[in-house]
Amino acid sequence: MTQVAIDFYNVLLKAGIEDDVAKRVANEVMFKPEAKDILATKTDLQSGLAETKISLIKWMVGLMLANVLGMAGIVAALVPVVS
């Protein structure tokens, strides 16, 4: 078994699954051709996280800009009233 399969096997054991069942499940899941399409790797998760961070930063900058422009509009509307 590869290291990933062994790690998956150990997780199954810790979850309370019997040894022989955990071994069969780990082998079936890890060595199927579809496993590469279904299971996420650390690299997949890191790239997804990076994309999410960039999207979040864009939203934050946009909301801060909208807030500043909104406050400027309120101040501009109140200046003639106060004067």
Short mmCIF file of N, CA and C in Angstrom, two decimals, residues 6-83:
data_model
loop_
_atom_site.label_atom_id
_atom_site.label_comp_id
_atom_site.label_asym_id
_atom_site.label_seq_id
_atom_site.Cartn_x
_atom_site.Cartn_y
_atom_site.Cartn_z
N ILE A 6 -2.16 3.80 3.38
CA ILE A 6 -1.89 3.42 4.78
C ILE A 6 -2.52 4.44 5.72
N ASP A 7 -2.40 5.73 5.40
CA ASP A 7 -3.02 6.76 6.23
C ASP A 7 -4.53 6.60 6.25
N PHE A 8 -5.11 6.33 5.09
CA PHE A 8 -6.56 6.13 5.00
C PHE A 8 -6.97 4.90 5.80
N TYR A 9 -6.19 3.85 5.71
CA TYR A 9 -6.42 2.61 6.47
C TYR A 9 -6.40 2.91 7.97
N ASN A 10 -5.42 3.69 8.41
CA ASN A 10 -5.32 4.04 9.84
C ASN A 10 -6.52 4.88 10.30
N VAL A 11 -6.99 5.77 9.46
CA VAL A 11 -8.18 6.57 9.79
C VAL A 11 -9.39 5.66 9.94
N LEU A 12 -9.52 4.69 9.05
CA LEU A 12 -10.63 3.74 9.15
C LEU A 12 -10.55 2.93 10.44
N LEU A 13 -9.35 2.52 10.80
CA LEU A 13 -9.18 1.77 12.05
C LEU A 13 -9.57 2.61 13.26
N LYS A 14 -9.15 3.88 13.27
CA LYS A 14 -9.48 4.78 14.38
C LYS A 14 -10.97 5.04 14.46
N ALA A 15 -11.65 4.94 13.32
CA ALA A 15 -13.10 5.15 13.30
C ALA A 15 -13.85 3.92 13.82
N GLY A 16 -13.12 2.84 14.10
CA GLY A 16 -13.75 1.68 14.68
C GLY A 16 -14.11 0.59 13.69
N ILE A 17 -13.60 0.70 12.48
CA ILE A 17 -13.87 -0.33 11.46
C ILE A 17 -12.89 -1.47 11.66
N GLU A 18 -13.36 -2.68 11.49
CA GLU A 18 -12.52 -3.86 11.70
C GLU A 18 -11.35 -3.87 10.73
N ASP A 19 -10.27 -4.55 11.15
CA ASP A 19 -9.01 -4.54 10.41
C ASP A 19 -9.17 -5.04 8.97
N ASP A 20 -9.78 -6.20 8.79
CA ASP A 20 -9.89 -6.76 7.44
C ASP A 20 -10.79 -5.91 6.54
N VAL A 21 -11.85 -5.35 7.12
CA VAL A 21 -12.75 -4.49 6.33
C VAL A 21 -12.03 -3.19 5.96
N ALA A 22 -11.29 -2.61 6.91
CA ALA A 22 -10.56 -1.37 6.65
C ALA A 22 -9.52 -1.58 5.56
N LYS A 23 -8.84 -2.73 5.58
CA LYS A 23 -7.83 -3.02 4.57
C LYS A 23 -8.45 -3.15 3.18
N ARG A 24 -9.59 -3.85 3.10
CA ARG A 24 -10.26 -4.01 1.81
C ARG A 24 -10.78 -2.67 1.29
N VAL A 25 -11.37 -1.88 2.17
CA VAL A 25 -11.91 -0.57 1.76
C VAL A 25 -10.78 0.34 1.29
N ALA A 26 -9.68 0.38 2.04
CA ALA A 26 -8.56 1.23 1.66
C ALA A 26 -8.01 0.83 0.30
N ASN A 27 -7.87 -0.46 0.06
CA ASN A 27 -7.37 -0.92 -1.24
C ASN A 27 -8.36 -0.61 -2.36
N GLU A 28 -9.64 -0.82 -2.12
CA GLU A 28 -10.64 -0.56 -3.15
C GLU A 28 -10.71 0.92 -3.51
N VAL A 29 -10.70 1.76 -2.50
CA VAL A 29 -10.85 3.20 -2.76
C VAL A 29 -9.58 3.78 -3.36
N MET A 30 -8.44 3.45 -2.82
CA MET A 30 -7.20 4.10 -3.24
C MET A 30 -6.69 3.63 -4.60
N PHE A 31 -6.98 2.43 -4.99
CA PHE A 31 -6.37 1.91 -6.20
C PHE A 31 -7.35 1.82 -7.37
N LYS A 32 -8.49 2.43 -7.24
CA LYS A 32 -9.42 2.51 -8.36
C LYS A 32 -8.99 3.68 -9.25
N PRO A 33 -9.16 3.57 -10.56
CA PRO A 33 -8.80 4.69 -11.45
C PRO A 33 -9.61 5.96 -11.15
N GLU A 34 -10.84 5.78 -10.69
CA GLU A 34 -11.69 6.94 -10.41
C GLU A 34 -11.24 7.69 -9.16
N ALA A 35 -10.38 7.08 -8.34
CA ALA A 35 -9.96 7.70 -7.08
C ALA A 35 -9.29 9.05 -7.32
N LYS A 36 -8.52 9.15 -8.40
CA LYS A 36 -7.83 10.41 -8.68
C LYS A 36 -8.81 11.53 -9.02
N ASP A 37 -9.95 11.17 -9.59
CA ASP A 37 -10.96 12.16 -9.94
C ASP A 37 -11.83 12.55 -8.74
N ILE A 38 -12.01 11.62 -7.81
CA ILE A 38 -12.93 11.83 -6.71
C ILE A 38 -12.25 12.43 -5.48
N LEU A 39 -11.08 11.90 -5.13
CA LEU A 39 -10.42 12.31 -3.90
C LEU A 39 -9.60 13.58 -4.11
N ALA A 40 -9.65 14.47 -3.14
CA ALA A 40 -8.90 15.72 -3.20
C ALA A 40 -7.52 15.51 -2.58
N THR A 41 -6.51 16.05 -3.23
CA THR A 41 -5.17 15.99 -2.69
C THR A 41 -4.87 17.28 -1.93
N LYS A 42 -3.75 17.30 -1.25
CA LYS A 42 -3.35 18.50 -0.51
C LYS A 42 -3.18 19.68 -1.47
N THR A 43 -2.63 19.41 -2.64
CA THR A 43 -2.44 20.46 -3.65
C THR A 43 -3.78 21.01 -4.13
N ASP A 44 -4.75 20.12 -4.32
CA ASP A 44 -6.08 20.56 -4.73
C ASP A 44 -6.68 21.49 -3.68
N LEU A 45 -6.56 21.11 -2.43
CA LEU A 45 -7.12 21.92 -1.36
C LEU A 45 -6.41 23.26 -1.23
N GLN A 46 -5.09 23.26 -1.38
CA GLN A 46 -4.34 24.51 -1.27
C GLN A 46 -4.68 25.46 -2.41
N SER A 47 -4.82 24.95 -3.63
CA SER A 47 -5.16 25.83 -4.75
C SER A 47 -6.58 26.38 -4.59
N GLY A 48 -7.49 25.55 -4.09
CA GLY A 48 -8.85 26.03 -3.84
C GLY A 48 -8.88 27.09 -2.76
N LEU A 49 -8.05 26.90 -1.74
CA LEU A 49 -7.98 27.88 -0.66
C LEU A 49 -7.41 29.20 -1.15
N ALA A 50 -6.41 29.14 -2.02
CA ALA A 50 -5.82 30.36 -2.57
C ALA A 50 -6.85 31.13 -3.40
N GLU A 51 -7.62 30.42 -4.19
CA GLU A 51 -8.66 31.08 -5.00
C GLU A 51 -9.71 31.72 -4.11
N THR A 52 -10.07 31.04 -3.03
CA THR A 52 -11.06 31.57 -2.10
C THR A 52 -10.55 32.83 -1.41
N LYS A 53 -9.28 32.82 -1.02
CA LYS A 53 -8.69 34.00 -0.37
C LYS A 53 -8.70 35.20 -1.31
N ILE A 54 -8.34 34.98 -2.57
CA ILE A 54 -8.33 36.08 -3.55
C ILE A 54 -9.73 36.63 -3.74
N SER A 55 -10.71 35.74 -3.84
CA SER A 55 -12.09 36.18 -4.01
C SER A 55 -12.57 36.97 -2.79
N LEU A 56 -12.21 36.52 -1.62
CA LEU A 56 -12.60 37.21 -0.39
C LEU A 56 -11.97 38.60 -0.31
N ILE A 57 -10.72 38.70 -0.69
CA ILE A 57 -10.04 40.00 -0.68
C ILE A 57 -10.71 40.96 -1.66
N LYS A 58 -11.07 40.46 -2.84
CA LYS A 58 -11.76 41.32 -3.82
C LYS A 58 -13.08 41.83 -3.26
N TRP A 59 -13.85 40.96 -2.61
CA TRP A 59 -15.12 41.37 -2.03
C TRP A 59 -14.90 42.40 -0.91
N MET A 60 -13.89 42.19 -0.08
CA MET A 60 -13.64 43.12 1.02
C MET A 60 -13.25 44.50 0.50
N VAL A 61 -12.39 44.54 -0.51
CA VAL A 61 -11.98 45.82 -1.09
C VAL A 61 -13.17 46.52 -1.72
N GLY A 62 -14.00 45.77 -2.42
CA GLY A 62 -15.19 46.35 -3.04
C GLY A 62 -16.16 46.91 -2.01
N LEU A 63 -16.38 46.17 -0.93
CA LEU A 63 -17.29 46.65 0.11
C LEU A 63 -16.73 47.86 0.85
N MET A 64 -15.42 47.88 1.07
CA MET A 64 -14.82 49.05 1.73
C MET A 64 -14.93 50.29 0.83
N LEU A 65 -14.72 50.10 -0.47
CA LEU A 65 -14.86 51.22 -1.40
C LEU A 65 -16.30 51.72 -1.43
N ALA A 66 -17.27 50.79 -1.45
CA ALA A 66 -18.67 51.18 -1.43
C ALA A 66 -19.01 51.92 -0.14
N ASN A 67 -18.44 51.48 0.98
CA ASN A 67 -18.67 52.13 2.26
C ASN A 67 -18.11 53.55 2.26
N VAL A 68 -16.91 53.72 1.75
CA VAL A 68 -16.30 55.05 1.69
C VAL A 68 -17.12 55.98 0.80
N LEU A 69 -17.53 55.48 -0.37
CA LEU A 69 -18.32 56.31 -1.27
C LEU A 69 -19.69 56.63 -0.68
N GLY A 70 -20.27 55.69 0.01
CA GLY A 70 -21.56 55.93 0.66
C GLY A 70 -21.45 56.99 1.75
N MET A 71 -20.41 56.88 2.56
CA MET A 71 -20.21 57.87 3.62
C MET A 71 -19.91 59.25 3.03
N ALA A 72 -19.13 59.30 1.94
CA ALA A 72 -18.86 60.57 1.29
C ALA A 72 -20.14 61.18 0.76
N GLY A 73 -21.03 60.37 0.23
CA GLY A 73 -22.32 60.86 -0.27
C GLY A 73 -23.17 61.41 0.85
N ILE A 74 -23.19 60.72 1.99
CA ILE A 74 -23.96 61.20 3.14
C ILE A 74 -23.40 62.53 3.63
N VAL A 75 -22.07 62.60 3.74
CA VAL A 75 -21.45 63.85 4.19
C VAL A 75 -21.75 64.98 3.20
N ALA A 76 -21.66 64.70 1.92
CA ALA A 76 -21.94 65.74 0.90
C ALA A 76 -23.40 66.18 0.97
N ALA A 77 -24.29 65.26 1.29
CA ALA A 77 -25.71 65.62 1.39
C ALA A 77 -25.97 66.45 2.66
N LEU A 78 -25.23 66.21 3.74
CA LEU A 78 -25.47 66.91 5.00
C LEU A 78 -24.76 68.26 5.09
N VAL A 79 -23.72 68.48 4.31
CA VAL A 79 -22.97 69.74 4.38
C VAL A 79 -23.87 70.93 4.10
N PRO A 80 -24.70 70.93 3.05
CA PRO A 80 -25.56 72.09 2.82
C PRO A 80 -26.61 72.27 3.94
N VAL A 81 -27.04 71.21 4.55
CA VAL A 81 -28.05 71.30 5.61
C VAL A 81 -27.45 71.95 6.86
N VAL A 82 -26.22 71.59 7.18
CA VAL A 82 -25.57 72.10 8.39
C VAL A 82 -25.13 73.54 8.20
N SER A 83 -24.72 73.93 7.00
CA SER A 83 -24.17 75.27 6.76
C SER A 83 -25.21 76.33 6.86
#
